[in-house]
Amino acid sequence: MTDRLAISFWIWGLFDTAPNGFFDDLEGRMVDLKERGFNCIRLESGAGLCHDRHGKPRGELNFQEAVPGHGRLIRQMERCLTGRCDPLKRLIELCTLAKRYEVKVILSSWYYLHTFWFTDEAINAELMGLPPEERFMYFARALDYLLNELEQRGLQDTIAFAEIFNEADGLDFVGFYGEKTQPKEQLNSWRSWHEDALEFVKARHPGVRFALDTYTPYVNPEHVPRNMQVWNFHSYYLWSAYDVLERAVTWNWSSPVEEPVVDESIRRFLRRDLVPYRVVRNCRGGRPPIIDDWYHRVWLYRNLEPAALPELERMLEDNLVKNIGPFKLKAEEGVAQAVKLRDQHYPGVPLVIGEGASYCADARLRWEERSDAYWEVVEHAARACREHGLWGAVARTNSGPEDPTWHEYPDRLRRVNEVFLGKR
C-alpha cells in the first residue's frame, strides 16, 4: 500500500463548463493542490457518460443546470452550468498531470445520486432505464472502459482505487438512506450485484484496487460485498451543527410541492418575499426529479436574507462552540466504528474517509472557514484518522478549487493534511 492519502474533493471538476471555470487550468490546480498539502483527488469519473454501452467514446456532451434559476448560491452545484465538454478527454488530461505531479486519483460515480442532475435527456433516458439488477455491472463495464483508456496511456498507476458507485448503500434501488431493516433476500441480491461487478473489474484490472463506498461507518455487514479491496466510508460528524437552522423547517414528505412550515425562531433569517417551494420543486420541467431533501436544501438557502447572514453565522458558530466536545467525540466514534467493523469482518482491508465534516450549502456562509473551533474539531478528526491507521482522509468535503476555502485559507487546509500525514 502506498503512503497515506490526503484527499481533495473535486467532485464535478471534469464538468466545470462555466466561463473561466475554476478547473480550466488543470496544471495550475495541481500546483495549488500540492501547496495545500494534498496528494490525492477524488472525483466523478464520468463512467457511463464517457462511453456508450459498447465502449464507443461519446465525445462532447451537453451539461445542464441542476436546479435552473435557484442553484447559483449552492456550493459545488454552482460550478456546473449549461455547457459542453468531453469528460473522457478531461479525465485523461487530469491523470496525465496527476502522474507528472505525483498525485493519486480516486475514481467514483455519483450518477444515480447526483450526476444525473446535470446530464442531458438522452443519456438519462438510457441510464435511468436500466433495470436495478443491471446497474452495478453496467457501471463496472463503464469503469473498465475508462481504465482501459488510462492503461493504454500508461496512466493506470495514478489510480489509488476506484469505486463503482459513491455511497452504494444509500442508492434508491438498494434501499435508500436511513436506518431501515431490509429483508435478507433483498440484502443478498444487492450484495451479489455488487460482488459480481467487483469481481468483473478485479479480473480485468488486477493492478487496481476496487472499493466499497458507504455514506456512514455504521453499515449492515450483510450489505457489504465480501470481495472489496478498500472500504471508503463517509463521516459527516459536523453536519448537525446546522440543525438549529435546518430542523426549524418542517416538510410534508407526503406532498412533494407543499410549502414548508417555518418556525418563528428562524424567520428573521429568511427573505420576506420567499420564493415558493413549488417553484423550486418544478424548475426542472420534464427532467428526472432530484432527491426531495436537495430541493428542500436549495429552497432554504435560496431564501436566506443576505442582511441576516452575519447573525446566522454567529448562531451557527455559537452552536458549534457550545457542543465542541460532543462533536469531537462523534468524529472519533465514527472512525472507531469503522475500524471495529473492519477488524471483525474484513481484516486487513484499508480504510479511507472520502467525505466528511459537514456540508455548508450556501457559499455566502463563511463561518466555518473563519472559525477556530471548527478547525479544532477537523484537526481532531484528522488526528484520530492517523492514530487509527486509516490509509486516506479528506480534510473536508468542500476542499476543492471551486470552494472559497481553497483560495482564502490554504494554510488551514495544509495544516489539517499535515496532521493526518504525521507531519505535525
PDB file of C-alpha atoms in Angstrom, residues 4-5 15 36 50 63 86 102-103 117 142 163 182 197 261 279 281 323 331 342 348 387 398 402 409:
ATOM      1  CA  ARG A   4      -1.278   7.924   3.247  1.00  0.00           C
ATOM      2  CA  LEU A   5      -3.702   9.774   1.001  1.00  0.00           C
ATOM      3  CA  PHE A  15     -17.613  19.055 -15.927  1.00  0.00           C
ATOM      4  CA  ARG A  36      -2.109  22.843   0.229  1.00  0.00           C
ATOM      5  CA  CYS A  50     -17.634   8.826 -21.399  1.00  0.00           C
ATOM      6  CA  PHE A  63     -24.423  19.601 -19.366  1.00  0.00           C
ATOM      7  CA  ASP A  86     -15.676  15.916 -23.290  1.00  0.00           C
ATOM      8  CA  GLU A 102       2.885  12.507  -8.196  1.00  0.00           C
ATOM      9  CA  VAL A 103      -0.779  12.810  -7.251  1.00  0.00           C
ATOM     10  CA  TRP A 117     -28.982  16.288 -12.381  1.00  0.00           C
ATOM     11  CA  ALA A 142     -18.159   1.575 -17.943  1.00  0.00           C
ATOM     12  CA  GLU A 163     -15.471   2.686  -6.832  1.00  0.00           C
ATOM     13  CA  GLN A 182     -34.416  -4.861   4.705  1.00  0.00           C
ATOM     14  CA  ALA A 197     -19.462  -6.239 -10.591  1.00  0.00           C
ATOM     15  CA  VAL A 261     -43.750  25.348   7.893  1.00  0.00           C
ATOM     16  CA  VAL A 279     -41.328  26.993  -7.937  1.00  0.00           C
ATOM     17  CA  ARG A 281     -39.540  21.857  -7.000  1.00  0.00           C
ATOM     18  CA  ASN A 323     -21.145  21.448  21.589  1.00  0.00           C
ATOM     19  CA  ALA A 331     -15.722  12.256  14.917  1.00  0.00           C
ATOM     20  CA  ARG A 342     -13.377  -3.903   9.531  1.00  0.00           C
ATOM     21  CA  GLY A 348      -6.627  -6.108   6.509  1.00  0.00           C
ATOM     22  CA  GLU A 387      -3.931   7.203  15.046  1.00  0.00           C
ATOM     23  CA  ASN A 398     -15.583  21.367   0.485  1.00  0.00           C
ATOM     24  CA  GLU A 402     -14.275  25.729  -6.569  1.00  0.00           C
ATOM     25  CA  TYR A 409      -7.461  29.579   3.792  1.00  0.00           C
TER      26      TYR A 409
END
